[in-house]
CSV table of C-alpha atoms and ligand atoms in Angstrom, one decimal:
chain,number,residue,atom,x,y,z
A,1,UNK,CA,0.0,0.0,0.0
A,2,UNK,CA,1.3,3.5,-1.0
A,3,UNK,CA,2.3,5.7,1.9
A,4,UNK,CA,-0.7,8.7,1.8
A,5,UNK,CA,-2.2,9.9,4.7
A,6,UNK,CA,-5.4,10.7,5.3
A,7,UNK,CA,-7.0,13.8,5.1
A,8,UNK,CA,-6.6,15.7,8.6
A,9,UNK,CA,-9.7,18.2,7.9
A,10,UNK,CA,-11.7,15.2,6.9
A,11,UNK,CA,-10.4,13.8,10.2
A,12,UNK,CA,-11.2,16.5,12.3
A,13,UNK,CA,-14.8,17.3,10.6
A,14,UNK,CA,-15.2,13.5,11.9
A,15,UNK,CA,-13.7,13.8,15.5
A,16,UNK,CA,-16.5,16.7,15.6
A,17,UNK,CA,-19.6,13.9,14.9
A,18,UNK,CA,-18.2,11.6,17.5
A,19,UNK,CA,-18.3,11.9,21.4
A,20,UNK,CA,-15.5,12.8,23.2
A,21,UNK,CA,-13.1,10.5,24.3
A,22,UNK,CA,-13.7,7.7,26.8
A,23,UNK,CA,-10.0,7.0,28.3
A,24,UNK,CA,-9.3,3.1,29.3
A,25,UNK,CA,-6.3,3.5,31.3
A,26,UNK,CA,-5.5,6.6,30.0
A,27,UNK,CA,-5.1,5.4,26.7
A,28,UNK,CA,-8.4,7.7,24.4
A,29,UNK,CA,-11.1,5.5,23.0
A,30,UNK,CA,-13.5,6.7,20.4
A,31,UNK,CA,-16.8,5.0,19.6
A,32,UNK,CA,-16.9,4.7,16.3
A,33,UNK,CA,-19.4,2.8,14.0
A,34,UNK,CA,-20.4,1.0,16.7
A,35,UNK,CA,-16.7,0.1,18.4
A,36,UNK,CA,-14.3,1.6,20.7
A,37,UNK,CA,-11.6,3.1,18.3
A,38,UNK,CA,-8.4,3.6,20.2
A,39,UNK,CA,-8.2,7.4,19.1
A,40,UNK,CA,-4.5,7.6,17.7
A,41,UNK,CA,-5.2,5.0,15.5
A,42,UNK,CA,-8.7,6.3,13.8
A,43,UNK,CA,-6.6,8.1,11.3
A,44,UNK,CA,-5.1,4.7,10.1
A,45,UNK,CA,-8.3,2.9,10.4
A,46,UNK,CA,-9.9,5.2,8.2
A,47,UNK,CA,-7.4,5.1,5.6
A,48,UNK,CA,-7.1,1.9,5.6
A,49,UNK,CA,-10.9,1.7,4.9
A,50,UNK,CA,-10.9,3.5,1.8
A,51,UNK,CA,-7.6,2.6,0.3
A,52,UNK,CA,-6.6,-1.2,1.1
A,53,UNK,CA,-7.3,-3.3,-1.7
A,54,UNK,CA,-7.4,-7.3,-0.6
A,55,UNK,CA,-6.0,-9.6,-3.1
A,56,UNK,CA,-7.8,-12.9,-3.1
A,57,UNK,CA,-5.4,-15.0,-1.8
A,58,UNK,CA,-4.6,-12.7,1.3
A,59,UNK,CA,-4.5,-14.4,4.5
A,60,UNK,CA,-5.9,-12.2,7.0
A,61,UNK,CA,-5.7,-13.2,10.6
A,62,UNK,CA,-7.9,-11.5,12.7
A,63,UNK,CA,-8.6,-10.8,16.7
A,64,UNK,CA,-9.3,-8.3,19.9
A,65,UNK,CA,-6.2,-7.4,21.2
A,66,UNK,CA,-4.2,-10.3,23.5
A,67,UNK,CA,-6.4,-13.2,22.0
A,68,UNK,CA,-3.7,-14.8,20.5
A,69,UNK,CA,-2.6,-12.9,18.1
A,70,UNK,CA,1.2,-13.0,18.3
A,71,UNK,CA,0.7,-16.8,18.4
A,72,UNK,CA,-1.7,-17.0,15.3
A,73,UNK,CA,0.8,-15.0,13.1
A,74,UNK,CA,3.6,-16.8,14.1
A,75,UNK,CA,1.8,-20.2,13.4
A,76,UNK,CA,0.4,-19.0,9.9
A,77,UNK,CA,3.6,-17.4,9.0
A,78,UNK,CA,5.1,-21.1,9.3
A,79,UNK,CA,2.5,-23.1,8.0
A,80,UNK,CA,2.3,-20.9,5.0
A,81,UNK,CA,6.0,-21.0,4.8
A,82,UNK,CA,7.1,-24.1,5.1
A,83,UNK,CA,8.3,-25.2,1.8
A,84,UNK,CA,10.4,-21.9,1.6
A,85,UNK,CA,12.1,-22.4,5.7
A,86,UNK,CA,13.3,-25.2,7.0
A,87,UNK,CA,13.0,-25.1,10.9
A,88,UNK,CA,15.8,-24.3,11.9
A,89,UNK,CA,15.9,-21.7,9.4
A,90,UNK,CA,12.8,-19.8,10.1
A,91,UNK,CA,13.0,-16.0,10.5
A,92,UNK,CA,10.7,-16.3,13.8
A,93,UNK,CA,13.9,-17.4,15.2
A,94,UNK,CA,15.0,-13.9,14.5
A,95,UNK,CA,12.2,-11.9,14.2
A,96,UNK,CA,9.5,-11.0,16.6
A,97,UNK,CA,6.3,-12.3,14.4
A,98,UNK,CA,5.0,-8.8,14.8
A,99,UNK,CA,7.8,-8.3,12.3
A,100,UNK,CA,6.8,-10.7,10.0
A,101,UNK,CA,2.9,-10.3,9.7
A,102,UNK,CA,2.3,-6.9,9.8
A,103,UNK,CA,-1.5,-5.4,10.8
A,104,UNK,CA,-3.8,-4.0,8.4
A,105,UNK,CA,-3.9,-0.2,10.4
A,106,UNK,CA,0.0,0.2,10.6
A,107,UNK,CA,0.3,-0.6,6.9
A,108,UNK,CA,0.2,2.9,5.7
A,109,UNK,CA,1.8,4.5,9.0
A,110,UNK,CA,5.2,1.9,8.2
A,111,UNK,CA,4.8,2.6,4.4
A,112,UNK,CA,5.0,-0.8,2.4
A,113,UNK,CA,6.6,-3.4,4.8
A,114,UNK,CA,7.7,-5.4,1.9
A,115,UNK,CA,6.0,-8.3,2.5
A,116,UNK,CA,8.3,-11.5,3.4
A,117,UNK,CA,5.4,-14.0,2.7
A,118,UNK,CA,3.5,-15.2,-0.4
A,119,UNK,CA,0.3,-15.2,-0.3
A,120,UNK,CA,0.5,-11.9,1.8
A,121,UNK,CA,-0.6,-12.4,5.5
A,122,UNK,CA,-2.0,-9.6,7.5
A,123,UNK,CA,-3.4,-9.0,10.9
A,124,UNK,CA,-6.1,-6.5,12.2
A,125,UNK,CA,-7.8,-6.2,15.2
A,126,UNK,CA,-10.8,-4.3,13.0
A,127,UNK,CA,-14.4,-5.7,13.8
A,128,UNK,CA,-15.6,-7.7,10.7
A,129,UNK,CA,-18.3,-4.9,9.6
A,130,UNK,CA,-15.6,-2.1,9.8
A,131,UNK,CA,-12.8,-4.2,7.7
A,132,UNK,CA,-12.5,-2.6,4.4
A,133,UNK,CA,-15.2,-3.8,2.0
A,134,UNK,CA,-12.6,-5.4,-0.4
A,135,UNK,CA,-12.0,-7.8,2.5
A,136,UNK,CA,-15.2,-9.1,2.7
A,137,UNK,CA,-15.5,-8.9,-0.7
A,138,UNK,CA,-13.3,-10.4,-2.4
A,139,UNK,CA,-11.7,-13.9,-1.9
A,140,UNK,CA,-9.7,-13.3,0.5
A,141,UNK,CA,-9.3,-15.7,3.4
A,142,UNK,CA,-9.7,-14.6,7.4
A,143,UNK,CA,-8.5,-17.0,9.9
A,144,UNK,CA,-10.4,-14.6,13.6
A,145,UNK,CA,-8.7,-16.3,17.1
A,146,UNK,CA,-10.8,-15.4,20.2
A,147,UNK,CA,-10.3,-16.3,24.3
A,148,UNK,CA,-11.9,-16.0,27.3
A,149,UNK,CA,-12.8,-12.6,27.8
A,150,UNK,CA,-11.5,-12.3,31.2
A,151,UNK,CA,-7.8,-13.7,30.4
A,152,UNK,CA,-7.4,-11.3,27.4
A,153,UNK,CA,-8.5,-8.5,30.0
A,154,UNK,CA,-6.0,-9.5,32.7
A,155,UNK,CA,-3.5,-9.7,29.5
A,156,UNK,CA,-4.5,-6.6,28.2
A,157,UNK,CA,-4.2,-4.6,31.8
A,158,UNK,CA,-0.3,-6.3,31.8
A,159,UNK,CA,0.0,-5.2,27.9
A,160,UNK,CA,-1.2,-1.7,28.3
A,161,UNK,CA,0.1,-0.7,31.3
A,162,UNK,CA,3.7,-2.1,30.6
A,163,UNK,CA,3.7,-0.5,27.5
A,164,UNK,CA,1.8,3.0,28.5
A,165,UNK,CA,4.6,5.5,27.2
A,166,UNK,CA,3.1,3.8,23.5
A,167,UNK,CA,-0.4,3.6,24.8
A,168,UNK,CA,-1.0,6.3,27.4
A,169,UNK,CA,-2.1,10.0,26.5
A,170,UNK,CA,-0.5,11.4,29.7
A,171,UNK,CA,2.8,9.4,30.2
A,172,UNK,CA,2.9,10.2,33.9
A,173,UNK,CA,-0.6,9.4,34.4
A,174,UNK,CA,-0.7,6.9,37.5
A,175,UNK,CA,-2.3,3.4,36.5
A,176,UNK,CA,-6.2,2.7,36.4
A,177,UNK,CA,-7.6,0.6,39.3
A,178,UNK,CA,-7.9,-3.0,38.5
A,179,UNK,CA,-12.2,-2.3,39.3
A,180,UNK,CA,-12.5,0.2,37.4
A,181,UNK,CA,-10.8,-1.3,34.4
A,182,UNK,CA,-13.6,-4.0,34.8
A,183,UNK,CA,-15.8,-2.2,35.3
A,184,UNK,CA,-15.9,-0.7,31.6
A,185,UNK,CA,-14.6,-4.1,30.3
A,186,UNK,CA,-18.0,-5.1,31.4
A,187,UNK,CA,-20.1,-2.5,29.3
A,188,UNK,CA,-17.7,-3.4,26.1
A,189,UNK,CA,-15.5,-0.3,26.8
A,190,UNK,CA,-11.5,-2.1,25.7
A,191,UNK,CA,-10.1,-1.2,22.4
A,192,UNK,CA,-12.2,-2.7,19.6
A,193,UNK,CA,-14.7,-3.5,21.9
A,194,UNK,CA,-16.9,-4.4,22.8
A,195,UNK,CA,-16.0,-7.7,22.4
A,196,UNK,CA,-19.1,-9.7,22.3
A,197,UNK,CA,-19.6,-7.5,19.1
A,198,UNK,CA,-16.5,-8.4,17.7
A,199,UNK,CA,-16.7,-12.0,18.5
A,200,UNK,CA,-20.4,-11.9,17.2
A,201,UNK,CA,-19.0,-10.2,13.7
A,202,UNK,CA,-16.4,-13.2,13.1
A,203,UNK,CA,-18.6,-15.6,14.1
A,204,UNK,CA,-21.5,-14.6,12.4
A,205,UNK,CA,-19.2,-14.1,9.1
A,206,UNK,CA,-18.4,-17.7,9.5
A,207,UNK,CA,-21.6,-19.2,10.2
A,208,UNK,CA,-23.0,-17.9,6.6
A,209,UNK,CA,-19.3,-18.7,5.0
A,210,UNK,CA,-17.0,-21.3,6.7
A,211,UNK,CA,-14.8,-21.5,3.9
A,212,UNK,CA,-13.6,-17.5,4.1
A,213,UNK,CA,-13.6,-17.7,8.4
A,214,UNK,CA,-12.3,-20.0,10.1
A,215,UNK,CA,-13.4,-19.0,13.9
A,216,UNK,CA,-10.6,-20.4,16.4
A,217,UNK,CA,-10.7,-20.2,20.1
A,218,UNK,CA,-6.9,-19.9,22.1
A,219,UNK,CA,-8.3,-22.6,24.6
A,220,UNK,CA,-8.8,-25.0,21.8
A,221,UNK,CA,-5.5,-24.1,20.2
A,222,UNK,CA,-3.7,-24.6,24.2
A,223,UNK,CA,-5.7,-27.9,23.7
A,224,UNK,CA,-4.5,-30.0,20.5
A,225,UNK,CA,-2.2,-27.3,19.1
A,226,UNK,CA,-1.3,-30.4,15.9
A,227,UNK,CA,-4.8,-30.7,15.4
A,228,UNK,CA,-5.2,-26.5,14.7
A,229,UNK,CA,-2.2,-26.5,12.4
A,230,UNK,CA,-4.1,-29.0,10.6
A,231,UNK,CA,-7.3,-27.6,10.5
A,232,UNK,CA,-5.2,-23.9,9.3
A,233,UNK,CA,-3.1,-25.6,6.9
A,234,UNK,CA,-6.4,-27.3,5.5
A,235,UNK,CA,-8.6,-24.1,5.1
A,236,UNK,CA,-5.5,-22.0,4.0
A,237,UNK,CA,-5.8,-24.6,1.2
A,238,UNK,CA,-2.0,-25.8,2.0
A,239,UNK,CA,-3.3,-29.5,3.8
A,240,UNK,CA,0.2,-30.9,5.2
A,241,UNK,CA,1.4,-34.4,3.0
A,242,UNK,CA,1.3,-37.9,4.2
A,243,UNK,CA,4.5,-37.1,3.8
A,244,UNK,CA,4.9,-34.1,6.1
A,245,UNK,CA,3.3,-35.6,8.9
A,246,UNK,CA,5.6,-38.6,8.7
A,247,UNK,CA,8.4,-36.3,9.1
A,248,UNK,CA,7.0,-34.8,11.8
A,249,UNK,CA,6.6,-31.6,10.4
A,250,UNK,CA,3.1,-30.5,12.2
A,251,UNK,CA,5.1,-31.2,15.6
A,252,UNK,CA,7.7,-29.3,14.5
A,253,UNK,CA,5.8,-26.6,13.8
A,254,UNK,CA,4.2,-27.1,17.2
A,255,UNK,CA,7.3,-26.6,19.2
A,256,UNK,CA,8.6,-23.6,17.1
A,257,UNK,CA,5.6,-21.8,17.7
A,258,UNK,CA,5.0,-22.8,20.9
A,259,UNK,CA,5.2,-20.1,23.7
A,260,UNK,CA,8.0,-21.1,25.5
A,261,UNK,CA,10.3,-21.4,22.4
A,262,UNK,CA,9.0,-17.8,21.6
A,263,UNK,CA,9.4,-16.5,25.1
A,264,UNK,CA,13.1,-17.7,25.4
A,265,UNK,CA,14.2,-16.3,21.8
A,266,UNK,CA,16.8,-13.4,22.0
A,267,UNK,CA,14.6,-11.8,19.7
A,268,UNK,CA,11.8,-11.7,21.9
A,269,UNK,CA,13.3,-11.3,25.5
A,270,UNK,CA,14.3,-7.3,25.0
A,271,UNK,CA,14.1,-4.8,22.8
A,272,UNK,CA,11.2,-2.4,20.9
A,273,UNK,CA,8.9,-3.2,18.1
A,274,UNK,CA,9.4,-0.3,15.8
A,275,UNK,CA,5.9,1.2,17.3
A,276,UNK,CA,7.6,1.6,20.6
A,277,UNK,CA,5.9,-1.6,22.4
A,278,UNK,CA,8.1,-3.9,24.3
A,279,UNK,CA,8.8,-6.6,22.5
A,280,UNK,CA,8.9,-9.1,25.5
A,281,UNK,CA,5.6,-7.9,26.4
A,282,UNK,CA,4.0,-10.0,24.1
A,283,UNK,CA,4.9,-13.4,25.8
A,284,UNK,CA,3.3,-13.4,29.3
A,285,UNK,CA,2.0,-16.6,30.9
A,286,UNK,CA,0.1,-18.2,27.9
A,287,UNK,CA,-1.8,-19.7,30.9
A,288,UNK,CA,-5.8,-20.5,30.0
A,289,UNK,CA,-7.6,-19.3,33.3
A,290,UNK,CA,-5.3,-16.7,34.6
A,291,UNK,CA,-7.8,-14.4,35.6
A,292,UNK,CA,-8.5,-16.4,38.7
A,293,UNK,CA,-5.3,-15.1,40.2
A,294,UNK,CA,-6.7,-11.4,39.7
A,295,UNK,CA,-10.8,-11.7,40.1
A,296,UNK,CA,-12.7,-11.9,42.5
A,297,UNK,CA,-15.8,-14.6,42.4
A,298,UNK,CA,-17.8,-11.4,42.9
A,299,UNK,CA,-16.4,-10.3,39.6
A,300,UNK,CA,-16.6,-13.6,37.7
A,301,UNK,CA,-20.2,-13.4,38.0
A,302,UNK,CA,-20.7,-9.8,37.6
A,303,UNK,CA,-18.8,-10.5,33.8
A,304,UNK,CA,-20.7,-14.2,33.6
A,305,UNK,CA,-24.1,-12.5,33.3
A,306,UNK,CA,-22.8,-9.8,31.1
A,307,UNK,CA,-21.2,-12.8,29.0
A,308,UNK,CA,-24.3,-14.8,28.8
A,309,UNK,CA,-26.6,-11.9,27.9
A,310,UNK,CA,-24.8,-10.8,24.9
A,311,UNK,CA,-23.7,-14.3,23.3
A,312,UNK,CA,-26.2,-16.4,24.8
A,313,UNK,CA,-27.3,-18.6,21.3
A,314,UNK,CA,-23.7,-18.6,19.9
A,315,UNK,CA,-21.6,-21.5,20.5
A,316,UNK,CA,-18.7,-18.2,21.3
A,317,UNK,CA,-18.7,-18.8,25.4
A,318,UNK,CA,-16.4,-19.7,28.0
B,401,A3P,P1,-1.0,-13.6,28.6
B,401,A3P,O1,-0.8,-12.2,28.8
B,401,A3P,O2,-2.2,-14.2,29.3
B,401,A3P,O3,0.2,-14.4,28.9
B,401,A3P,P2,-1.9,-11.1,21.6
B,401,A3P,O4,-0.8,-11.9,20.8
B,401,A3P,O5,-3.2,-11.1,21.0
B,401,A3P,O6,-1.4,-9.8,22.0
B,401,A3P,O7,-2.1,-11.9,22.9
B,401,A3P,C1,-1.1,-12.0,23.9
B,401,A3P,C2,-1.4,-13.2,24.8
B,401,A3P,O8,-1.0,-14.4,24.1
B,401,A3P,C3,-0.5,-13.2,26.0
B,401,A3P,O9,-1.3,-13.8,27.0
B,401,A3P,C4,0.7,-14.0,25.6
B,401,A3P,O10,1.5,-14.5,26.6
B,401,A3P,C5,0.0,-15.1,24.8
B,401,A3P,N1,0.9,-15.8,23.8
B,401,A3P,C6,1.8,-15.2,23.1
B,401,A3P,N2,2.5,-16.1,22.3
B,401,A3P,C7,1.9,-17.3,22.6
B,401,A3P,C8,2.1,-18.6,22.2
B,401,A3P,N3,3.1,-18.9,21.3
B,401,A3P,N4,1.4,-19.6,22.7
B,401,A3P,C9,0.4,-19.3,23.6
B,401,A3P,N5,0.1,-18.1,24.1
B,401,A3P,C10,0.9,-17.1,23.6
């Protein structure tokens, strides 16, 4: 994608349509079209709207933010890849997958990343009815990883607030309480929130077409990771050999990805992406259930209710 920016009086005639900011940690959230835009990323969200073009073999890999992302593009990057890497070969061992598979609203900000990967992959954290239409359009294949609502809210509170001199309007700002970050999560106020809506727009999307989505949950992925790279490899239309499986090749791909091997990399253990977030910050705990170390019982059922009422007939619940 060309490196343009969008225009700023188009922006700002916008800005003056919209409520003012809701702050989530101090980080400015803007509801628009129905989600909570974080605000220093609107510009590149709208862009990105009118000027990406998909190409219909584009991978794109789609989530809220610290569902699984990180692990997603790392596992489609090498299943995609695999005749062009060997293992031991494999730039995740070098690069943080960030690197690799860049997102949808950074495209234009980082000018063309020179993609590393035929077909292309790309991430976005974009509900599905605000993608740009040539995603949904054309042929294009989305690949949307979800989790527990409560674990990606404990991991986002450890994302944003290690990360708040990227994230944080006023730098010196002194961190949200845990409550009242909950207390928003609860009415769907988290970038790209809320989240039954985004998980609703995926799922939804893949209930009318399950050969463009493929709808994954984390806890399934923590469950039979070989079976996933299966089922990714077989709906990114690249099914793994007889051949490849004899060789081990799924496992392989397994342990590569696999959170401690990604955790322990040089690559990952210090350093910036080039947006300023900690690289290490991206490998946690990869624990299903963390939440219970941070919640109270008073809290779980506070967010079970507010779970139930807004996915209640879906199969998306925890
Ligand atoms: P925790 O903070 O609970 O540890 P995202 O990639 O969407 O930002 O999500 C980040 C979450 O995924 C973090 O969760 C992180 O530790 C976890 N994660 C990152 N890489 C992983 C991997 N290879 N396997 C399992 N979980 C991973």
């Amino acid at each position: 994608m060309e490196k343009k920016d969008y225009p700023k009086d188009e922006i700002h005639e916008l800005l003056q349509t919209l409520d003012p900011p809701t702050y989530y940690d101090g980080s400015p959230l803007v509801k628009y079209n129905d989600f909570w835009s974080p605000l220093q990323f609107l510009r590149r969200l709208l862009y990105t709207q009118r000027y990406f073009e998909a190409k219909d073999d584009d991978v794109i890999l789609a989530s809220v933010p610290k569902s699984g992302t990180t692990w997603l593009k790392a596992l489609s990057f090498s299943i995609v890849n695999r005749t062009v890497y060997t293992i031991d070969q494999n730039p995740l061992l070098t690069c943080n997958p960030h690197a690799l598979v860049p997102f949808l609203e950074h495209l234009q900000h980082e000018g063309n990343p020179g993609f590393i990967s035929t077909p292309r992959i790309i991430a976005t954290h974009i509900p599905f009815n605000n993608v740009p239409d040539s995603i949904r359009e054309s042929k294009c294949r989305i690949i949307y990883i979800c989790r527990n609502p409560l674990d990606q809210f404990i991991s986002g509170r450890h994302f944003y607030q290690e990360n708040n001199h990227v994230f944080r309007e006023n730098k010196v700002e002194k961190d949200f309480e845990l409550c009242e970050a909950f207390d928003l999560f609860c009415q769907g106020i988290y970038p790209y929130g809320p989240f039954w809506d985004h998980m609703l727009g995926y799922w939804n999307a893949h209930l009318k077409n399950p050969e463009k989505v493929l709808f994954l949950k984390y806890e399934d992925l923590k469950g039979d990771i070989a079976l996933y790279i299966k089922k990714i490899a077989e709906f990114l239309g690249c099914p793994f050999s007889v051949e490849e499986e004899k060789q081990g090749l799924v496992e392989e791909i397994a342990k590569l990805c696999s959170f401690e091997n990604l955790k322990n990399l040089e690559v990952n253990k210090s350093g910036y992406l080039s947006n300023g977030v900690k690289s290490s910050s991206f490998f946690r705990k990869g624990e299903v259930r963390d939440w219970g170390n941070y919640l109270s019982p008073a809290m779980a059922q506070r967010f079970q209710k507010v779970m139930y009422s807004k996915l209640e007939g879906s199969e998306v619940l925890w």
